Amino acid sequence: MWALSGIAIVIIGFALRFNPLVIALAAALATGISVGLSWVEVISLVGTAFVDQRFMVLVFLVVPVIAILEAYGLRERAQHVMRKAHALSTSRLLIGYLALRQVMSSLGLMALGGHPQMVRPLIAPMAESAAHHRYGIVPGHWREQIRAHAAAVDNIGLFFGEDTFVAVGPLLLMQGILAAQGYAYDPLQLAVWAIPSAVIVFVLHSTRLWHFEGQLRRASHHAPGHREAS
């Protein structure tokens, strides 16, 4: 029972808004000590795991790069581009990015998208700018909805696109689980059967984005300063 004390520490720590690093370390110590390890052994395990998985922290190098680009007007430049793209609506932009994200993920190029490097500095501002150009003033609530949809298409495109790539972790995990149950499938077979799911999800979510465009259009009619581009 005490081995689960780390979970309680994580819940309480985040609820009280403590430093996440301190929370994780405290949870690790509590869990390790409760199962009979010394604090030196727990620290040793944490250090070993960090060294073994150190490549995972490389993604954080993207954050300062994006911050510098934003400081020099990356978001403003993206919005300027959208003001010139008269035919590109919010839904068309997001559907296009969804397709691109799925295709790139199916080729194993998962790092070409993502929230910090694509959604926040580029996709979300461009989607907002497209809505503003077509409908004039967009209510604040709907701007948040646009940002949420921009984040969602990245998640959905990655999740269902990567399963069609034969060398991705989740697919290999499924292969291992099936093999343990006596079902022998190679990764290519699993990837092929993931394609229908990816296509169906693309169609369904594209329909949802078209519906969202209609909601956005109707909501903007009631906003002061409304105008709709021809």
PDB file of C-alpha atoms in Angstrom:
ATOM      1  CA  MET A   1       0.000   0.000   0.000  1.00  0.00           C
ATOM      2  CA  TRP A   2       2.775   2.427   0.928  1.00  0.00           C
ATOM      3  CA  ALA A   3       4.338   1.813  -2.482  1.00  0.00           C
ATOM      4  CA  LEU A   4       1.521   3.942  -3.905  1.00  0.00           C
ATOM      5  CA  SER A   5       2.405   6.922  -1.724  1.00  0.00           C
ATOM      6  CA  GLY A   6       4.246   8.511  -4.658  1.00  0.00           C
ATOM      7  CA  ILE A   7       0.932   8.906  -6.503  1.00  0.00           C
ATOM      8  CA  ALA A   8      -0.547  10.827  -3.570  1.00  0.00           C
ATOM      9  CA  ILE A   9       2.521  13.067  -3.444  1.00  0.00           C
ATOM     10  CA  VAL A  10       2.191  13.852  -7.156  1.00  0.00           C
ATOM     11  CA  ILE A  11      -1.524  14.702  -6.820  1.00  0.00           C
ATOM     12  CA  ILE A  12      -1.050  16.871  -3.738  1.00  0.00           C
ATOM     13  CA  GLY A  13       2.070  18.556  -5.135  1.00  0.00           C
ATOM     14  CA  PHE A  14       0.436  19.585  -8.389  1.00  0.00           C
ATOM     15  CA  ALA A  15      -2.722  20.664  -6.583  1.00  0.00           C
ATOM     16  CA  LEU A  16      -0.609  22.976  -4.404  1.00  0.00           C
ATOM     17  CA  ARG A  17       1.397  24.134  -7.469  1.00  0.00           C
ATOM     18  CA  PHE A  18       4.787  23.063  -6.159  1.00  0.00           C
ATOM     19  CA  ASN A  19       7.809  22.817  -8.429  1.00  0.00           C
ATOM     20  CA  PRO A  20       7.300  19.759 -10.721  1.00  0.00           C
ATOM     21  CA  LEU A  21      10.940  18.687 -10.335  1.00  0.00           C
ATOM     22  CA  VAL A  22      10.646  18.714  -6.541  1.00  0.00           C
ATOM     23  CA  ILE A  23       7.357  16.777  -6.767  1.00  0.00           C
ATOM     24  CA  ALA A  24       8.859  14.095  -8.998  1.00  0.00           C
ATOM     25  CA  LEU A  25      11.914  13.680  -6.786  1.00  0.00           C
ATOM     26  CA  ALA A  26       9.832  13.513  -3.601  1.00  0.00           C
ATOM     27  CA  ALA A  27       7.501  10.927  -5.173  1.00  0.00           C
ATOM     28  CA  ALA A  28      10.465   8.831  -6.301  1.00  0.00           C
ATOM     29  CA  LEU A  29      12.040   8.932  -2.838  1.00  0.00           C
ATOM     30  CA  ALA A  30       8.770   8.061  -1.102  1.00  0.00           C
ATOM     31  CA  THR A  31       8.072   5.152  -3.449  1.00  0.00           C
ATOM     32  CA  GLY A  32      11.605   3.787  -3.285  1.00  0.00           C
ATOM     33  CA  ILE A  33      11.948   4.015   0.493  1.00  0.00           C
ATOM     34  CA  SER A  34       8.508   2.442   0.980  1.00  0.00           C
ATOM     35  CA  VAL A  35       9.639  -0.694  -0.899  1.00  0.00           C
ATOM     36  CA  GLY A  36      12.858  -1.033   1.083  1.00  0.00           C
ATOM     37  CA  LEU A  37      15.408   0.936  -0.929  1.00  0.00           C
ATOM     38  CA  SER A  38      17.750   3.434   0.669  1.00  0.00           C
ATOM     39  CA  TRP A  39      17.678   7.052  -0.441  1.00  0.00           C
ATOM     40  CA  VAL A  40      21.110   6.563  -2.039  1.00  0.00           C
ATOM     41  CA  GLU A  41      19.750   3.682  -4.152  1.00  0.00           C
ATOM     42  CA  VAL A  42      16.752   5.763  -5.205  1.00  0.00           C
ATOM     43  CA  ILE A  43      18.956   8.677  -6.298  1.00  0.00           C
ATOM     44  CA  SER A  44      21.180   6.210  -8.159  1.00  0.00           C
ATOM     45  CA  LEU A  45      18.182   4.797 -10.040  1.00  0.00           C
ATOM     46  CA  VAL A  46      16.960   8.284 -10.935  1.00  0.00           C
ATOM     47  CA  GLY A  47      20.418   9.226 -12.232  1.00  0.00           C
ATOM     48  CA  THR A  48      20.729   6.031 -14.256  1.00  0.00           C
ATOM     49  CA  ALA A  49      17.313   6.566 -15.851  1.00  0.00           C
ATOM     50  CA  PHE A  50      18.225  10.153 -16.727  1.00  0.00           C
ATOM     51  CA  VAL A  51      21.476   9.107 -18.387  1.00  0.00           C
ATOM     52  CA  ASP A  52      19.821   6.267 -20.297  1.00  0.00           C
ATOM     53  CA  GLN A  53      17.057   8.555 -21.583  1.00  0.00           C
ATOM     54  CA  ARG A  54      19.054  11.771 -21.947  1.00  0.00           C
ATOM     55  CA  PHE A  55      18.144  12.063 -25.638  1.00  0.00           C
ATOM     56  CA  MET A  56      14.581  12.851 -24.533  1.00  0.00           C
ATOM     57  CA  VAL A  57      15.641  16.278 -23.212  1.00  0.00           C
ATOM     58  CA  LEU A  58      16.837  17.350 -26.670  1.00  0.00           C
ATOM     59  CA  VAL A  59      13.281  18.406 -27.476  1.00  0.00           C
ATOM     60  CA  PHE A  60      13.605  21.224 -24.930  1.00  0.00           C
ATOM     61  CA  LEU A  61      16.302  22.810 -27.105  1.00  0.00           C
ATOM     62  CA  VAL A  62      13.499  23.737 -29.500  1.00  0.00           C
ATOM     63  CA  VAL A  63      11.818  25.987 -26.923  1.00  0.00           C
ATOM     64  CA  PRO A  64      14.478  28.747 -26.742  1.00  0.00           C
ATOM     65  CA  VAL A  65      14.827  28.713 -30.537  1.00  0.00           C
ATOM     66  CA  ILE A  66      11.092  29.259 -30.986  1.00  0.00           C
ATOM     67  CA  ALA A  67      11.151  31.966 -28.299  1.00  0.00           C
ATOM     68  CA  ILE A  68      13.862  33.863 -30.198  1.00  0.00           C
ATOM     69  CA  LEU A  69      11.938  33.538 -33.471  1.00  0.00           C
ATOM     70  CA  GLU A  70       8.762  34.815 -31.812  1.00  0.00           C
ATOM     71  CA  ALA A  71      10.661  37.757 -30.330  1.00  0.00           C
ATOM     72  CA  TYR A  72      11.698  38.709 -33.867  1.00  0.00           C
ATOM     73  CA  GLY A  73       8.144  38.585 -35.216  1.00  0.00           C
ATOM     74  CA  LEU A  74       7.459  34.990 -36.277  1.00  0.00           C
ATOM     75  CA  ARG A  75       3.785  35.143 -35.254  1.00  0.00           C
ATOM     76  CA  GLU A  76       3.275  38.519 -36.911  1.00  0.00           C
ATOM     77  CA  ARG A  77       4.866  37.246 -40.109  1.00  0.00           C
ATOM     78  CA  ALA A  78       2.584  34.199 -40.128  1.00  0.00           C
ATOM     79  CA  GLN A  79      -0.457  36.448 -39.698  1.00  0.00           C
ATOM     80  CA  HIS A  80       0.779  38.716 -42.504  1.00  0.00           C
ATOM     81  CA  VAL A  81       1.015  35.724 -44.841  1.00  0.00           C
ATOM     82  CA  MET A  82      -2.552  34.726 -43.985  1.00  0.00           C
ATOM     83  CA  ARG A  83      -3.866  38.204 -44.753  1.00  0.00           C
ATOM     84  CA  LYS A  84      -2.644  37.719 -48.314  1.00  0.00           C
ATOM     85  CA  ALA A  85      -4.132  34.228 -48.668  1.00  0.00           C
ATOM     86  CA  HIS A  86      -7.699  35.341 -49.332  1.00  0.00           C
ATOM     87  CA  ALA A  87      -9.087  31.899 -50.236  1.00  0.00           C
ATOM     88  CA  LEU A  88      -7.703  30.120 -47.163  1.00  0.00           C
ATOM     89  CA  SER A  89     -10.240  29.810 -44.354  1.00  0.00           C
ATOM     90  CA  THR A  90      -9.611  28.599 -40.826  1.00  0.00           C
ATOM     91  CA  SER A  91     -11.054  25.167 -41.538  1.00  0.00           C
ATOM     92  CA  ARG A  92      -9.107  24.769 -44.787  1.00  0.00           C
ATOM     93  CA  LEU A  93      -5.861  25.671 -43.059  1.00  0.00           C
ATOM     94  CA  LEU A  94      -6.451  23.240 -40.188  1.00  0.00           C
ATOM     95  CA  ILE A  95      -7.552  20.429 -42.502  1.00  0.00           C
ATOM     96  CA  GLY A  96      -4.443  20.992 -44.598  1.00  0.00           C
ATOM     97  CA  TYR A  97      -2.222  20.839 -41.531  1.00  0.00           C
ATOM     98  CA  LEU A  98      -4.039  17.709 -40.329  1.00  0.00           C
ATOM     99  CA  ALA A  99      -3.315  16.014 -43.660  1.00  0.00           C
ATOM    100  CA  LEU A 100       0.313  17.147 -43.602  1.00  0.00           C
ATOM    101  CA  ARG A 101       0.769  15.964 -40.011  1.00  0.00           C
ATOM    102  CA  GLN A 102      -0.699  12.542 -40.771  1.00  0.00           C
ATOM    103  CA  VAL A 103       1.364  12.053 -43.929  1.00  0.00           C
ATOM    104  CA  MET A 104       4.618  13.177 -42.305  1.00  0.00           C
ATOM    105  CA  SER A 105       3.974  10.968 -39.257  1.00  0.00           C
ATOM    106  CA  SER A 106       3.253   7.981 -41.502  1.00  0.00           C
ATOM    107  CA  LEU A 107       6.726   8.497 -42.993  1.00  0.00           C
ATOM    108  CA  GLY A 108       8.341   8.588 -39.567  1.00  0.00           C
ATOM    109  CA  LEU A 109       8.866  12.377 -39.574  1.00  0.00           C
ATOM    110  CA  MET A 110       7.146  13.014 -36.251  1.00  0.00           C
ATOM    111  CA  ALA A 111       9.450  15.899 -35.286  1.00  0.00           C
ATOM    112  CA  LEU A 112       8.274  18.130 -38.150  1.00  0.00           C
ATOM    113  CA  GLY A 113       5.207  19.165 -36.166  1.00  0.00           C
ATOM    114  CA  GLY A 114       4.370  19.725 -32.531  1.00  0.00           C
ATOM    115  CA  HIS A 115       2.855  22.308 -30.225  1.00  0.00           C
ATOM    116  CA  PRO A 116       5.926  24.402 -29.316  1.00  0.00           C
ATOM    117  CA  GLN A 117       7.533  24.468 -32.743  1.00  0.00           C
ATOM    118  CA  MET A 118       4.500  24.591 -35.076  1.00  0.00           C
ATOM    119  CA  VAL A 119       1.114  25.076 -33.427  1.00  0.00           C
ATOM    120  CA  ARG A 120       1.806  27.973 -31.069  1.00  0.00           C
ATOM    121  CA  PRO A 121       4.064  30.125 -33.294  1.00  0.00           C
ATOM    122  CA  LEU A 122       2.571  29.340 -36.722  1.00  0.00           C
ATOM    123  CA  ILE A 123      -0.628  27.304 -37.080  1.00  0.00           C
ATOM    124  CA  ALA A 124      -2.718  28.956 -34.351  1.00  0.00           C
ATOM    125  CA  PRO A 125      -1.833  32.575 -35.352  1.00  0.00           C
ATOM    126  CA  MET A 126      -2.475  31.767 -39.016  1.00  0.00           C
ATOM    127  CA  ALA A 127      -5.848  30.197 -38.187  1.00  0.00           C
ATOM    128  CA  GLU A 128      -6.828  33.226 -36.093  1.00  0.00           C
ATOM    129  CA  SER A 129      -5.714  35.587 -38.846  1.00  0.00           C
ATOM    130  CA  ALA A 130      -7.760  33.674 -41.431  1.00  0.00           C
ATOM    131  CA  ALA A 131     -10.869  33.987 -39.250  1.00  0.00           C
ATOM    132  CA  HIS A 132     -10.247  37.690 -38.667  1.00  0.00           C
ATOM    133  CA  HIS A 133      -9.771  38.338 -42.389  1.00  0.00           C
ATOM    134  CA  ARG A 134     -12.988  36.555 -43.360  1.00  0.00           C
ATOM    135  CA  TYR A 135     -15.275  37.648 -40.528  1.00  0.00           C
ATOM    136  CA  GLY A 136     -13.756  40.785 -39.047  1.00  0.00           C
ATOM    137  CA  ILE A 137     -13.781  40.887 -35.271  1.00  0.00           C
ATOM    138  CA  VAL A 138     -13.896  37.377 -33.794  1.00  0.00           C
ATOM    139  CA  PRO A 139     -15.185  37.050 -30.201  1.00  0.00           C
ATOM    140  CA  GLY A 140     -12.569  36.103 -27.626  1.00  0.00           C
ATOM    141  CA  HIS A 141     -14.244  32.795 -26.785  1.00  0.00           C
ATOM    142  CA  TRP A 142     -14.005  31.698 -30.405  1.00  0.00           C
ATOM    143  CA  ARG A 143     -10.357  32.698 -30.621  1.00  0.00           C
ATOM    144  CA  GLU A 144      -9.707  30.220 -27.817  1.00  0.00           C
ATOM    145  CA  GLN A 145     -11.685  27.610 -29.734  1.00  0.00           C
ATOM    146  CA  ILE A 146      -9.519  28.210 -32.813  1.00  0.00           C
ATOM    147  CA  ARG A 147      -6.367  27.693 -30.755  1.00  0.00           C
ATOM    148  CA  ALA A 148      -7.799  24.514 -29.257  1.00  0.00           C
ATOM    149  CA  HIS A 149      -8.628  23.127 -32.700  1.00  0.00           C
ATOM    150  CA  ALA A 150      -5.127  24.001 -33.915  1.00  0.00           C
ATOM    151  CA  ALA A 151      -3.666  21.974 -31.053  1.00  0.00           C
ATOM    152  CA  ALA A 152      -6.150  19.138 -31.636  1.00  0.00           C
ATOM    153  CA  VAL A 153      -5.275  18.621 -35.306  1.00  0.00           C
ATOM    154  CA  ASP A 154      -1.618  18.233 -34.361  1.00  0.00           C
ATOM    155  CA  ASN A 155      -2.462  15.599 -31.733  1.00  0.00           C
ATOM    156  CA  ILE A 156      -4.877  13.704 -33.961  1.00  0.00           C
ATOM    157  CA  GLY A 157      -2.631  13.788 -37.016  1.00  0.00           C
ATOM    158  CA  LEU A 158       0.343  12.494 -35.033  1.00  0.00           C
ATOM    159  CA  PHE A 159      -1.596   9.847 -33.106  1.00  0.00           C
ATOM    160  CA  PHE A 160      -3.227   8.182 -36.098  1.00  0.00           C
ATOM    161  CA  GLY A 161      -0.452   8.887 -38.587  1.00  0.00           C
ATOM    162  CA  GLU A 162       2.394   7.364 -36.614  1.00  0.00           C
ATOM    163  CA  ASP A 163       0.593   4.016 -36.326  1.00  0.00           C
ATOM    164  CA  THR A 164       1.015   3.555 -40.067  1.00  0.00           C
ATOM    165  CA  PHE A 165       4.819   3.760 -39.735  1.00  0.00           C
ATOM    166  CA  VAL A 166       6.452   0.378 -39.148  1.00  0.00           C
ATOM    167  CA  ALA A 167       9.242   1.528 -36.816  1.00  0.00           C
ATOM    168  CA  VAL A 168       7.322   3.629 -34.302  1.00  0.00           C
ATOM    169  CA  GLY A 169       7.178   2.744 -30.613  1.00  0.00           C
ATOM    170  CA  PRO A 170       3.386   2.289 -30.198  1.00  0.00           C
ATOM    171  CA  LEU A 171       3.232  -0.092 -33.153  1.00  0.00           C
ATOM    172  CA  LEU A 172       6.077  -2.196 -31.793  1.00  0.00           C
ATOM    173  CA  LEU A 173       4.368  -2.202 -28.402  1.00  0.00           C
ATOM    174  CA  MET A 174       1.177  -3.562 -29.972  1.00  0.00           C
ATOM    175  CA  GLN A 175       3.214  -6.205 -31.775  1.00  0.00           C
ATOM    176  CA  GLY A 176       4.796  -7.282 -28.490  1.00  0.00           C
ATOM    177  CA  ILE A 177       1.454  -7.472 -26.692  1.00  0.00           C
ATOM    178  CA  LEU A 178      -0.103  -9.539 -29.482  1.00  0.00           C
ATOM    179  CA  ALA A 179       2.934 -11.827 -29.604  1.00  0.00           C
ATOM    180  CA  ALA A 180       2.621 -12.431 -25.864  1.00  0.00           C
ATOM    181  CA  GLN A 181      -0.953 -13.570 -26.469  1.00  0.00           C
ATOM    182  CA  GLY A 182       0.093 -15.951 -29.238  1.00  0.00           C
ATOM    183  CA  TYR A 183      -0.724 -13.753 -32.252  1.00  0.00           C
ATOM    184  CA  ALA A 184       2.299 -13.358 -34.514  1.00  0.00           C
ATOM    185  CA  TYR A 185       2.108 -10.274 -36.722  1.00  0.00           C
ATOM    186  CA  ASP A 186       4.955  -8.310 -38.209  1.00  0.00           C
ATOM    187  CA  PRO A 187       4.939  -4.472 -37.935  1.00  0.00           C
ATOM    188  CA  LEU A 188       4.096  -4.025 -41.617  1.00  0.00           C
ATOM    189  CA  GLN A 189       0.846  -5.967 -41.220  1.00  0.00           C
ATOM    190  CA  LEU A 190      -0.176  -3.827 -38.247  1.00  0.00           C
ATOM    191  CA  ALA A 191       0.770  -0.631 -40.089  1.00  0.00           C
ATOM    192  CA  VAL A 192      -1.345  -1.587 -43.109  1.00  0.00           C
ATOM    193  CA  TRP A 193      -4.382  -2.251 -40.923  1.00  0.00           C
ATOM    194  CA  ALA A 194      -3.902   1.133 -39.243  1.00  0.00           C
ATOM    195  CA  ILE A 195      -4.409   2.947 -42.561  1.00  0.00           C
ATOM    196  CA  PRO A 196      -8.244   2.622 -42.618  1.00  0.00           C
ATOM    197  CA  SER A 197      -8.436   4.068 -39.118  1.00  0.00           C
ATOM    198  CA  ALA A 198      -6.241   7.012 -40.149  1.00  0.00           C
ATOM    199  CA  VAL A 199      -8.390   7.705 -43.219  1.00  0.00           C
ATOM    200  CA  ILE A 200     -11.671   7.470 -41.292  1.00  0.00           C
ATOM    201  CA  VAL A 201     -10.386   9.786 -38.565  1.00  0.00           C
ATOM    202  CA  PHE A 202      -9.207  12.297 -41.175  1.00  0.00           C
ATOM    203  CA  VAL A 203     -12.642  12.370 -42.816  1.00  0.00           C
ATOM    204  CA  LEU A 204     -14.491  12.634 -39.496  1.00  0.00           C
ATOM    205  CA  HIS A 205     -12.286  15.371 -38.082  1.00  0.00           C
ATOM    206  CA  SER A 206     -12.309  17.307 -41.361  1.00  0.00           C
ATOM    207  CA  THR A 207     -16.109  17.245 -41.200  1.00  0.00           C
ATOM    208  CA  ARG A 208     -15.913  18.504 -37.646  1.00  0.00           C
ATOM    209  CA  LEU A 209     -13.663  21.380 -38.737  1.00  0.00           C
ATOM    210  CA  TRP A 210     -16.075  22.342 -41.532  1.00  0.00           C
ATOM    211  CA  HIS A 211     -18.849  22.363 -38.946  1.00  0.00           C
ATOM    212  CA  PHE A 212     -16.712  24.532 -36.677  1.00  0.00           C
ATOM    213  CA  GLU A 213     -16.220  26.997 -39.551  1.00  0.00           C
ATOM    214  CA  GLY A 214     -19.998  27.296 -39.816  1.00  0.00           C
ATOM    215  CA  GLN A 215     -20.303  27.898 -36.072  1.00  0.00           C
ATOM    216  CA  LEU A 216     -17.586  30.530 -36.294  1.00  0.00           C
ATOM    217  CA  ARG A 217     -19.372  32.255 -39.173  1.00  0.00           C
ATOM    218  CA  ARG A 218     -22.681  32.342 -37.337  1.00  0.00           C
ATOM    219  CA  ALA A 219     -21.088  33.570 -34.104  1.00  0.00           C
ATOM    220  CA  SER A 220     -19.247  36.366 -35.900  1.00  0.00           C
ATOM    221  CA  HIS A 221     -22.525  37.708 -37.322  1.00  0.00           C
ATOM    222  CA  HIS A 222     -23.479  38.814 -33.818  1.00  0.00           C
ATOM    223  CA  ALA A 223     -20.122  40.383 -33.015  1.00  0.00           C
ATOM    224  CA  PRO A 224     -19.705  44.182 -33.300  1.00  0.00           C
ATOM    225  CA  GLY A 225     -17.717  45.225 -36.337  1.00  0.00           C
ATOM    226  CA  HIS A 226     -18.577  42.058 -38.245  1.00  0.00           C
ATOM    227  CA  ARG A 227     -17.688  41.823 -41.903  1.00  0.00           C
ATOM    228  CA  GLU A 228     -17.366  38.788 -44.146  1.00  0.00           C
ATOM    229  CA  ALA A 229     -14.833  38.721 -46.946  1.00  0.00           C
ATOM    230  CA  SER A 230     -16.093  37.987 -50.411  1.00  0.00           C
TER     231      SER A 230
END
